[in-house]
């Protein structure tokens, strides 16, 4: 999961992620690096500053197909969504 | 003439004289008018002539018209009648109808004929399929028979010494005669013994070659050379009856290419050493023949289907290819197409399923379908496509345990996302138990309406945050459970700004903690927060910073008096609450 270092994660955060999540999640996060990167980049480009927080809390969502992942967020007004996600990262569950 | 008269006369002469400019001008004008009148008269005359001509033409036409009318009327009717006659003669509708009916009948009859032809072809195909199925049955049984035989031989070879391999044909037949089936009857009929011996020889030869590097031919040659064998050594295969002349075995029911059925059909054989062998060809690797040392047989064990389908050639026909498709080794139950079928059978659009989820096999896919059905059956809903791993990995029991865990700590599971979080988190139990340990029964009560997701996420951050945040995590869950949804008309950025401003005054909490409070869903209007802060400070100038902040949270949100009381009971020192309430 060292590829997460390119997305502003540090070693401690990666270790923490592994410690929190069950191995079957960690394995898939490791296996589907390209997909994770695409979805992470999408959020970052969307302007979601706390994309790291969202990933840490809802990593499994990042294993969705990239187009489906984008559709989850594209339905909403960008600025409004970014603001709301900034205030409440768990909002992604309700999207 | 008087002088005046003379003057008048002179004047008159002047007036009527040729030199009078007025007269000259008048005369010229009269001449111009005269010319103009003449020209006009000429034009009018010409116009009159033209009019007369046109009138003549008009009169002529008028005279002709009645005649033309009289001429044309019968002509038009006549032509119209002719046209009708022409149509009637050209298009005999009854005839056309008959022709169409005839064509339709022809087409129908042709179709019926074709259908009949197709049916007969289908019948033929069914017969062929039956024949093919019978061939396949026979082939599979033959294969099982041969492999079982090979298995026995391998067992035999494993327990026999190399020098025991030079069995005579008689000894070999005697040896095979001892094999019995489940009923204790002789496994090989007398007329089958040569074939069995032949197969034993094949297998012996193969195994011998594998173990000693010698072929059976070499062994036979050595035996003949040394005259060690008083009886005839094993015959070469040419001495045995060709395989294709052996009647295929008959079976009473079709064999499905399923593992358990094939396994049932395999006869249990018993070796002299009472070793029972149950052979499952589905798990067997294909047997390969030795390469150059082996004599060229008419059939080969390298592909068992060669033996049964063509008998004498290795060439594959299209039918062979079809049968090979039914070979057990070709069964791959993890193909995406099979998963797609599973999804469709259960009313799930495979297009919605992510590639990651599609990478799972049949077992996981079935588990996923079972899990979402179970979750729906207990009233939990959610977007299952957001969780392309957990719901494929965990079992129903895992889910039940997660539900029990939440129930144990009084946490309400609201949707599938909560369950996924519980199942995918390593420390769900730890998070709940830590909270209860730290805050006791009150926490349990307060957290009843909190999402497990939220609690786990909060506790997941414990290691990365300071003690203030640890406090916040527990308290915010409690507050969040009490405050309910975000009040309308509030703005979270404004709340953040307001809270930051308050914290700046308090100089106790970090921005991080303030932000954490805000994102928890406890939103405030800036002016209201400031007003409430002032009220609190006025009520209790000695209140601690934490008391003030927590009071601000409780007071500023849309809590009912009962909720405020509850917050106060759990979090705030009684004195602060009492002052606030007062």
XYZ file of C-alpha atoms in Angstrom:
677
model
C 0.000 0.000 0.000
C 2.965 2.266 -0.381
C 1.257 3.865 -3.347
C -0.849 5.742 -0.820
C 2.275 7.734 0.024
C 1.747 9.501 -3.298
C -1.581 10.674 -1.993
C -0.262 12.385 1.099
C -0.627 9.426 3.412
C 2.249 8.734 5.726
C 3.600 5.428 6.954
C 1.787 5.687 10.253
C -1.538 6.250 8.587
C -1.021 3.271 6.311
C -0.106 1.081 9.281
C -3.118 2.364 11.123
C -5.337 1.569 8.167
C -4.050 -1.987 8.103
C -4.570 -2.325 11.825
C -8.145 -1.122 11.704
C -9.449 -2.989 8.693
C -9.773 -6.692 8.196
C -7.275 -8.397 5.931
C -9.733 -9.042 3.116
C -10.217 -5.317 2.722
C -6.516 -4.556 2.966
C -5.713 -7.202 0.382
C -8.131 -5.765 -2.147
C -6.861 -2.263 -1.508
C -3.416 -3.577 -2.265
C -4.543 -5.570 -5.276
C -6.544 -2.877 -7.041
C -4.069 -0.033 -6.782
C -4.949 1.519 -10.126
C -8.621 1.630 -9.290
C -7.962 3.167 -5.888
C -5.674 5.757 -7.431
C -8.293 6.697 -10.022
C -11.003 7.149 -7.449
C -8.701 8.984 -5.067
C -7.659 11.320 -7.860
C -11.276 11.895 -8.781
C -12.092 13.080 -5.275
C -8.954 15.151 -5.109
C -9.710 16.800 -8.464
C -13.269 17.386 -7.340
C -11.877 19.570 -4.626
C -12.575 17.295 -1.685
C -9.736 18.290 0.571
C -10.435 15.628 3.177
C -10.346 12.750 0.684
C -7.849 11.002 2.938
C -10.288 11.029 5.798
C -13.013 9.666 3.551
C -10.720 6.918 2.335
C -9.740 5.951 5.858
C -13.346 5.740 6.949
C -14.915 4.277 3.822
C -12.121 2.559 1.936
C -14.337 -0.112 0.467
C -16.195 2.474 -1.563
C -12.982 3.182 -3.414
C -13.160 -0.343 -4.824
C -16.229 0.591 -6.826
C -15.741 0.901 -10.575
C -14.381 4.340 -11.286
C -17.356 5.396 -13.396
C -19.821 4.224 -10.749
C -17.746 5.951 -8.095
C -17.829 9.193 -10.044
C -21.587 8.860 -10.533
C -22.067 8.782 -6.782
C -20.643 12.271 -6.503
C -21.607 13.768 -9.850
C -25.252 13.851 -8.903
C -24.728 16.770 -6.560
C -23.738 20.358 -6.804
C -19.997 20.319 -6.577
C -19.405 23.201 -4.203
C -22.221 22.187 -1.908
C -21.022 18.613 -1.839
C -17.430 19.562 -1.128
C -18.526 21.762 1.743
C -20.748 19.115 3.228
C -18.112 16.404 2.898
C -15.633 18.680 4.564
C -17.950 18.971 7.497
C -18.998 15.368 7.564
C -16.911 12.720 5.778
C -19.455 10.063 6.707
C -21.887 11.742 4.378
C -20.541 9.557 1.562
C -22.606 6.737 2.976
C -25.773 8.641 2.271
C -24.926 9.707 -1.281
C -59.079 111.167 -83.643
C -58.828 112.351 -80.232
C -55.524 112.079 -78.566
C -56.825 109.470 -76.167
C -58.252 107.406 -78.945
C -54.974 107.529 -80.675
C -53.347 106.236 -77.603
C -55.899 103.521 -77.279
C -55.496 102.633 -80.909
C -51.783 102.506 -80.519
C -52.176 100.387 -77.480
C -54.543 98.069 -79.285
C -52.203 97.808 -82.231
C -49.501 96.960 -79.882
C -51.630 94.376 -78.193
C -52.741 92.660 -81.386
C -49.515 93.186 -83.266
C -47.149 90.514 -84.258
C -44.641 91.751 -81.863
C -46.740 91.263 -78.733
C -44.797 88.727 -76.636
C -47.928 87.589 -74.907
C -49.611 86.774 -78.179
C -46.518 85.014 -79.363
C -46.385 82.957 -76.178
C -50.102 82.249 -76.410
C -49.862 81.102 -80.011
C -46.977 78.844 -79.156
C -48.926 77.374 -76.300
C -51.967 76.786 -78.488
C -49.770 75.074 -81.049
C -48.297 72.802 -78.359
C -51.743 71.965 -77.026
C -52.986 71.280 -80.520
C -50.090 68.919 -81.140
C -50.687 67.225 -77.886
C -54.356 66.816 -78.644
C -53.543 65.359 -81.980
C -51.157 62.878 -80.426
C -53.733 61.983 -77.794
C -56.383 61.546 -80.400
C -54.052 59.243 -82.329
C -53.401 57.193 -79.237
C -57.075 56.978 -78.427
C -57.800 55.958 -81.927
C -55.220 53.268 -81.743
C -56.590 52.096 -78.400
C -60.067 52.030 -79.774
C -58.911 49.917 -82.627
C -57.190 47.542 -80.266
C -60.275 47.375 -78.097
C -62.399 46.605 -81.069
C -60.042 43.819 -82.013
C -60.079 42.390 -78.521
C -63.863 42.637 -78.473
C -64.010 40.742 -81.698
C -61.760 38.046 -80.264
C -63.819 37.872 -77.131
C -67.005 37.581 -79.105
C -65.374 34.865 -81.168
C -64.387 32.950 -78.060
C -67.815 33.397 -76.595
C -69.259 31.948 -79.705
C -66.898 28.997 -79.577
C -67.267 28.224 -75.891
C -70.760 26.717 -75.911
C -69.745 24.539 -78.744
C -66.573 23.510 -76.931
C -68.591 22.767 -73.847
C -70.972 20.660 -75.832
C -68.043 18.883 -77.388
C -66.050 18.317 -74.232
C -68.720 17.065 -71.861
C -69.434 13.784 -73.595
C -65.771 13.433 -74.346
C -64.771 13.642 -70.650
C -67.435 11.207 -69.526
C -66.433 8.876 -72.241
C -62.783 9.054 -71.257
C -63.636 8.545 -67.635
C -65.661 5.505 -68.476
C -62.829 4.235 -70.570
C -60.475 4.771 -67.663
C -62.728 2.816 -65.347
C -62.993 0.062 -67.840
C -59.242 0.045 -68.149
C -58.824 -0.247 -64.388
C -61.379 -2.979 -64.142
C -59.792 -4.849 -66.956
C -56.253 -4.331 -65.600
C -57.016 -5.105 -61.955
C -59.401 -7.921 -61.515
C -59.722 -7.665 -57.764
C -61.389 -10.969 -57.283
C -58.671 -12.547 -59.335
C -56.047 -10.715 -57.344
C -57.662 -11.865 -54.129
C -57.623 -15.391 -55.381
C -54.023 -15.060 -56.383
C -53.086 -13.675 -52.998
C -54.933 -16.483 -51.260
C -53.214 -18.931 -53.502
C -49.835 -17.409 -52.744
C -50.618 -17.472 -49.040
C -51.600 -21.087 -49.251
C -48.438 -21.854 -51.121
C -46.356 -20.035 -48.550
C -48.212 -21.790 -45.755
C -47.798 -25.121 -47.321
C -44.149 -24.374 -47.985
C -43.706 -23.301 -44.375
C -45.427 -26.434 -43.168
C -43.214 -28.441 -45.371
C -40.169 -26.647 -44.004
C -41.409 -27.090 -40.454
C -41.903 -30.753 -41.162
C -38.427 -30.861 -42.576
C -37.054 -29.074 -39.529
C -38.946 -31.394 -37.234
C -37.545 -34.383 -38.986
C -34.099 -32.804 -38.744
C -34.677 -32.151 -35.077
C -35.761 -35.750 -34.663
C -32.632 -36.813 -36.457
C -30.572 -34.546 -34.267
C -32.246 -35.915 -31.167
C -31.434 -39.406 -32.333
C -27.886 -38.316 -32.970
C -27.726 -36.639 -29.610
C -29.006 -39.785 -27.992
C -26.438 -41.778 -29.885
C -23.800 -39.301 -28.931
C -24.946 -39.392 -25.317
C -24.830 -43.151 -25.410
C -21.362 -42.972 -26.918
C -20.360 -40.512 -24.270
C -21.753 -42.709 -21.537
C -19.960 -45.623 -22.952
C -16.815 -43.558 -23.336
C -16.967 -42.275 -19.819
C -17.563 -45.710 -18.417
C -14.780 -47.043 -20.528
C -12.541 -44.302 -19.252
C -13.508 -44.986 -15.673
C -12.947 -48.631 -16.213
C -9.532 -48.093 -17.701
C -8.494 -45.623 -15.092
C -9.718 -47.808 -12.284
C -7.720 -50.552 -13.798
C -4.704 -48.359 -14.054
C -5.183 -47.327 -10.463
C -5.187 -50.915 -9.396
C -2.150 -51.588 -11.409
C -0.349 -48.639 -9.913
C -1.191 -49.930 -6.482
C -0.040 -53.304 -7.534
C 3.140 -51.904 -9.051
C 3.820 -49.922 -5.957
C 3.685 -53.030 -3.859
C 5.410 -55.335 -6.317
C 9.039 -55.640 -7.047
C 10.353 -55.049 -10.522
C 11.198 -58.679 -11.022
C 7.597 -59.602 -10.365
C 6.488 -57.769 -13.443
C 7.241 -60.505 -15.803
C 3.924 -62.218 -15.171
C 2.829 -64.679 -17.709
C -0.433 -64.116 -19.475
C -1.929 -66.948 -17.537
C -0.762 -65.439 -14.277
C -2.078 -62.098 -15.291
C -5.474 -63.524 -16.144
C -5.522 -65.340 -12.844
C -4.571 -62.169 -11.089
C -7.365 -60.193 -12.717
C -9.849 -62.943 -12.130
C -9.511 -62.339 -8.422
C -10.981 -58.833 -8.661
C -14.472 -58.684 -7.262
C -17.126 -55.998 -7.274
C -19.204 -54.760 -4.363
C -21.379 -57.852 -4.499
C -18.413 -60.141 -4.326
C -18.854 -61.250 -7.899
C -16.048 -61.516 -10.343
C -15.413 -58.063 -11.712
C -14.178 -59.075 -15.122
C -16.183 -61.557 -17.124
C -14.180 -64.244 -18.798
C -14.471 -62.601 -22.172
C -13.366 -59.295 -20.679
C -10.233 -60.676 -19.142
C -8.092 -60.351 -22.272
C -8.963 -56.694 -22.535
C -8.269 -56.195 -18.864
C -4.955 -57.949 -19.221
C -4.207 -55.770 -22.184
C -4.898 -52.676 -20.184
C -2.798 -53.971 -17.344
C -0.010 -54.401 -19.790
C -0.414 -50.835 -20.933
C -0.356 -49.573 -17.444
C 2.490 -51.810 -16.446
C 4.422 -50.693 -19.387
C 3.793 -47.080 -18.592
C 4.619 -47.355 -14.946
C 7.559 -49.570 -15.555
C 8.945 -47.082 -17.981
C 8.426 -44.310 -15.483
C 10.131 -46.190 -12.703
C 12.869 -48.154 -14.406
C 13.392 -46.399 -17.705
C 12.573 -49.664 -19.462
C 9.620 -50.417 -21.653
C 7.641 -53.589 -21.404
C 9.114 -54.577 -24.731
C 12.535 -54.339 -23.170
C 11.409 -56.472 -20.270
C 9.913 -59.048 -22.604
C 13.013 -59.076 -24.726
C 15.168 -59.532 -21.670
C 12.936 -62.325 -20.462
C 13.081 -64.055 -23.796
C 16.795 -63.574 -24.059
C 17.481 -65.073 -20.697
C 14.843 -67.816 -21.053
C 13.748 -67.100 -17.564
C 10.099 -67.376 -18.282
C 8.922 -70.919 -18.729
C 5.554 -69.723 -19.896
C 4.948 -67.151 -22.563
C 5.779 -63.615 -21.430
C 3.205 -60.956 -21.847
C 2.037 -60.811 -25.412
C 2.411 -57.800 -27.496
C -0.738 -55.861 -27.994
C -1.276 -57.164 -31.494
C -2.203 -60.509 -30.034
C -5.154 -59.082 -28.265
C -8.468 -58.504 -29.785
C -8.755 -54.978 -31.211
C -10.555 -52.705 -28.846
C -13.092 -51.485 -31.327
C -14.540 -54.958 -31.555
C -15.343 -55.042 -27.896
C -18.978 -54.392 -27.193
C -19.450 -51.246 -25.151
C -20.879 -51.584 -21.722
C -24.524 -50.778 -21.291
C -25.716 -48.547 -18.493
C -29.198 -48.043 -17.273
C -29.189 -44.282 -16.900
C -27.471 -41.328 -18.486
C -24.379 -40.018 -16.886
C -24.369 -36.363 -16.050
C -20.993 -34.673 -16.051
C -21.187 -34.033 -12.357
C -18.643 -35.084 -9.917
C -20.875 -36.860 -7.451
C -22.744 -38.819 -10.107
C -19.588 -39.960 -11.768
C -18.278 -40.943 -8.429
C -21.348 -43.052 -7.769
C -20.942 -44.904 -11.008
C -17.406 -45.940 -10.329
C -17.406 -49.516 -9.151
C -15.668 -50.206 -5.906
C -12.971 -52.691 -6.638
C -11.082 -54.766 -4.202
C -7.523 -55.808 -4.503
C -6.337 -59.049 -3.080
C -4.881 -57.066 -0.259
C -8.408 -55.856 0.513
C -7.588 -52.318 -0.426
C -10.763 -50.584 -1.551
C -10.309 -48.077 -4.298
C -12.738 -45.396 -5.179
C -11.613 -43.568 -8.228
C -12.849 -40.178 -9.218
C -11.891 -39.361 -12.776
C -12.868 -35.746 -12.287
C -9.829 -35.218 -10.144
C -7.478 -37.201 -12.295
C -4.919 -35.662 -14.532
C -4.819 -36.764 -18.094
C -2.608 -39.733 -18.660
C 0.190 -39.333 -21.130
C 1.849 -42.126 -22.980
C 5.581 -42.690 -23.030
C 6.993 -41.151 -26.129
C 9.308 -42.906 -28.511
C 9.914 -46.256 -26.855
C 6.276 -47.155 -26.975
C 5.028 -49.124 -29.953
C 2.426 -47.407 -32.047
C -0.963 -48.555 -30.881
C -4.137 -48.013 -32.755
C -5.410 -46.116 -29.805
C -3.822 -44.106 -27.131
C -4.313 -43.416 -23.487
C -3.058 -39.886 -23.913
C -6.574 -38.786 -24.602
C -9.142 -41.219 -23.291
C -11.728 -39.963 -25.703
C -9.623 -41.128 -28.621
C -10.232 -44.658 -27.544
C -13.962 -44.423 -27.483
C -14.857 -42.065 -30.229
C -12.760 -42.943 -33.180
C -10.901 -45.969 -31.965
C -8.321 -45.886 -34.651
C -7.278 -42.335 -35.125
C -6.191 -39.355 -33.118
C -7.830 -36.904 -35.450
C -10.589 -34.952 -33.835
C -13.886 -34.334 -35.474
C -16.146 -31.470 -34.509
C -18.161 -33.974 -32.532
C -15.037 -34.875 -30.635
C -14.469 -31.284 -29.777
C -18.005 -31.032 -28.433
C -17.459 -34.040 -26.261
C -14.176 -32.757 -25.007
C -16.097 -29.690 -23.922
C -17.970 -31.981 -21.596
C -14.781 -33.343 -20.166
C -14.685 -32.771 -16.418
C -11.427 -30.886 -16.636
C -13.118 -28.247 -18.704
C -15.564 -27.322 -15.996
C -14.601 -23.916 -14.722
C -17.205 -22.714 -12.301
C -15.532 -19.364 -11.767
C -16.174 -17.892 -15.173
C -17.727 -14.420 -15.143
C -20.556 -15.638 -17.350
C -21.678 -18.031 -14.655
C -21.609 -15.241 -12.077
C -23.644 -13.093 -14.396
C -26.198 -15.867 -14.643
C -26.301 -16.069 -10.860
C -26.920 -12.369 -10.597
C -29.647 -12.419 -13.211
C -31.343 -15.404 -11.605
C -31.556 -13.389 -8.417
C -32.840 -10.224 -10.028
C -29.542 -8.365 -9.945
C -28.321 -6.460 -12.962
C -24.739 -7.653 -13.523
C -23.889 -4.289 -15.021
C -24.218 -2.771 -11.585
C -21.705 -5.174 -10.140
C -18.188 -3.790 -10.008
C -15.205 -5.422 -11.611
C -13.757 -6.138 -8.198
C -16.926 -7.953 -7.198
C -17.007 -9.778 -10.507
C -13.551 -11.134 -9.809
C -14.985 -13.291 -7.052
C -15.922 -16.859 -7.797
C -19.200 -18.685 -7.703
C -19.016 -19.420 -3.992
C -18.438 -15.796 -3.036
C -21.110 -14.607 -5.437
C -23.637 -16.971 -3.908
C -22.568 -15.757 -0.483
C -23.095 -12.161 -1.554
C -26.576 -12.928 -2.875
C -27.420 -14.839 0.271
C -26.127 -12.025 2.448
C -28.084 -9.251 0.776
C -31.233 -11.360 0.849
C -30.710 -11.929 4.534
C -30.058 -8.262 5.215
C -33.195 -7.308 3.317
C -35.174 -9.931 5.192
C -34.290 -8.265 8.482
C -35.275 -4.878 7.155
C -31.872 -3.425 6.354
C -31.439 -1.614 3.101
C -28.627 0.206 1.405
C -26.563 0.436 -1.707
C -24.910 -2.970 -1.699
C -22.828 -2.049 -4.727
C -20.792 0.308 -2.564
C -19.326 -2.686 -0.767
C -17.739 -4.914 -3.406
C -15.636 -6.921 -0.963
C -17.099 -7.373 2.500
C -20.472 -8.750 1.498
C -18.680 -11.307 -0.672
C -16.309 -12.344 2.044
C -18.267 -12.508 5.252
C -20.740 -15.239 6.007
C -24.247 -14.923 7.324
C -22.885 -15.960 10.684
C -20.464 -13.043 10.630
C -23.385 -10.741 9.996
C -25.390 -12.279 12.795
C -22.464 -11.842 15.142
C -22.102 -8.225 14.113
C -25.772 -7.641 14.776
C -25.431 -9.317 18.139
C -22.455 -7.108 18.949
C -24.397 -3.973 18.138
C -27.340 -5.241 20.111
C -25.106 -6.019 23.055
C -23.984 -2.411 23.243
C -27.386 -0.989 22.483
C -26.366 0.381 19.097
C -29.019 0.735 16.442
C -27.962 -0.720 13.104
C -29.608 1.503 10.545
C -28.508 0.160 7.208
C -26.303 -2.273 5.367
C -23.410 0.158 5.592
C -23.389 -0.250 9.362
C -23.183 -3.989 9.061
C -20.422 -3.765 6.504
C -18.468 -1.504 8.801
C -18.963 -3.836 11.734
C -17.847 -6.820 9.679
C -14.886 -5.177 8.015
C -13.497 -3.519 11.118
C -11.059 -5.465 13.148
C -11.782 -3.578 16.294
C -15.538 -3.199 16.307
C -15.797 -5.019 19.583
C -12.882 -3.060 20.969
C -14.452 0.229 19.969
C -17.730 -0.560 21.662
C -16.225 -2.079 24.759
C -13.811 0.841 25.146
C -16.666 3.261 24.969
C -18.700 1.380 27.519
C -15.718 0.923 29.782
C -14.944 4.590 29.660
C -18.424 6.019 29.893
C -20.452 3.244 31.443
C -24.140 2.567 31.000
C -24.861 6.164 30.176
C -22.834 5.869 27.076
C -24.739 2.770 26.080
C -28.006 4.555 26.568
C -26.875 7.621 24.751
C -25.415 5.738 21.846
C -28.534 3.727 21.164
C -29.359 5.793 18.155
C -25.823 6.248 16.980
C -24.554 4.512 13.921
C -21.985 1.779 14.527
C -20.178 3.233 11.578
C -19.777 6.483 13.363
C -18.615 4.969 16.590
C -16.114 2.697 14.918
C -14.788 5.481 12.753
C -14.409 7.644 15.797
C -12.547 5.051 17.756
C -10.434 4.223 14.756
C -8.911 7.626 15.134
C -7.925 7.161 18.742
C -4.342 6.308 18.039
C -3.751 9.255 15.774
C -5.175 11.945 17.966
C -4.554 13.559 21.223
C -6.401 13.158 24.471
C -8.723 16.082 23.726
C -9.863 14.373 20.617
C -10.342 11.156 22.520
C -12.684 13.010 24.764
C -14.391 14.520 21.803
C -14.898 11.198 20.114
C -16.834 9.768 22.967
C -18.712 12.937 23.774
C -19.589 13.754 20.232
C -21.199 10.389 19.756
C -23.327 11.066 22.757
C -24.188 14.546 21.625
C -24.850 13.423 18.104
C -27.235 10.811 19.373
C -29.154 13.449 21.225
C -29.143 16.385 18.911
C -30.742 14.742 15.921
C -30.598 16.163 12.411
C -29.005 19.419 11.424
C -31.312 22.363 12.131
C -32.543 24.114 9.028
C -31.033 27.422 8.087
C -27.714 26.780 9.707
C -24.441 26.801 7.943
C -21.607 24.561 8.854
C -18.851 26.944 7.695
C -20.458 29.638 9.793
C -20.563 27.234 12.677
C -16.931 26.461 12.159
C -16.011 30.101 12.144
C -18.139 30.740 15.181
C -16.680 27.828 17.048
C -13.164 28.823 16.124
C -13.854 32.276 17.427
C -15.151 30.908 20.690
C -12.192 28.656 21.056
C -9.824 31.494 20.409
C -11.379 33.230 23.375
C -11.228 30.145 25.503
C -7.604 29.413 24.520
C -8.013 25.857 25.599
C -9.121 23.716 22.735
C -7.311 23.229 19.511
C -8.832 24.081 16.175
C -8.731 20.437 15.457
C -11.073 19.674 18.282
C -13.356 22.520 17.339
C -13.539 21.297 13.810
C -14.237 17.835 15.082
C -17.170 19.113 17.029
C -18.556 20.872 14.039
C -18.284 18.018 11.597
C -20.124 15.809 14.003
C -23.330 17.289 12.769
C -23.923 19.713 15.577
C -24.462 22.880 13.610
C -24.863 26.390 14.909
C -25.763 29.759 13.674
C -22.867 32.081 14.451
C -24.907 34.794 16.123
C -26.828 32.254 18.153
C -23.657 30.646 19.389
C -22.221 33.962 20.416
C -25.454 34.919 22.146
C -25.529 31.655 24.001
C -21.903 31.976 24.916
C -22.548 35.335 26.428
C -25.495 33.914 28.319
C -23.405 31.085 29.668
C -20.563 33.333 30.659
C -23.022 35.650 32.346
C -24.610 32.748 34.197
C -21.365 31.254 35.363
C -18.300 33.458 35.087
C -16.295 30.766 36.840
C -17.270 27.909 34.588
C -14.398 25.939 33.179
C -13.573 26.247 29.526
C -14.799 22.760 28.806
C -18.024 23.352 30.652
C -18.590 26.488 28.667
C -17.979 24.800 25.381
C -20.143 21.812 26.121
C -22.839 24.033 27.469
C -22.634 26.088 24.317
C -23.079 22.994 22.280
C -26.052 21.823 24.239
C -27.615 25.221 24.615
C -27.045 26.332 21.086
C -28.402 23.325 19.352
C -32.020 22.471 18.883
C -32.204 20.338 21.944
C -35.374 19.948 23.895
C -35.244 20.707 27.572
C -35.225 16.988 28.303
C -32.319 16.481 25.975
C -30.419 19.366 27.488
C -31.037 17.860 30.857
C -29.732 14.547 29.691
C -26.638 16.122 28.219
C -26.107 17.929 31.428
C -26.533 14.800 33.492
C -23.978 12.930 31.499
C -21.476 15.558 30.549
C -21.823 18.798 32.338
C -21.172 19.382 35.957
C -24.459 19.760 37.717
C -23.694 23.226 38.905
C -23.252 24.514 35.382
C -26.439 22.929 34.205
C -28.444 24.229 37.081
C -27.235 27.727 36.444
C -27.993 27.395 32.777
C -31.419 26.008 33.383
C -32.156 28.766 35.841
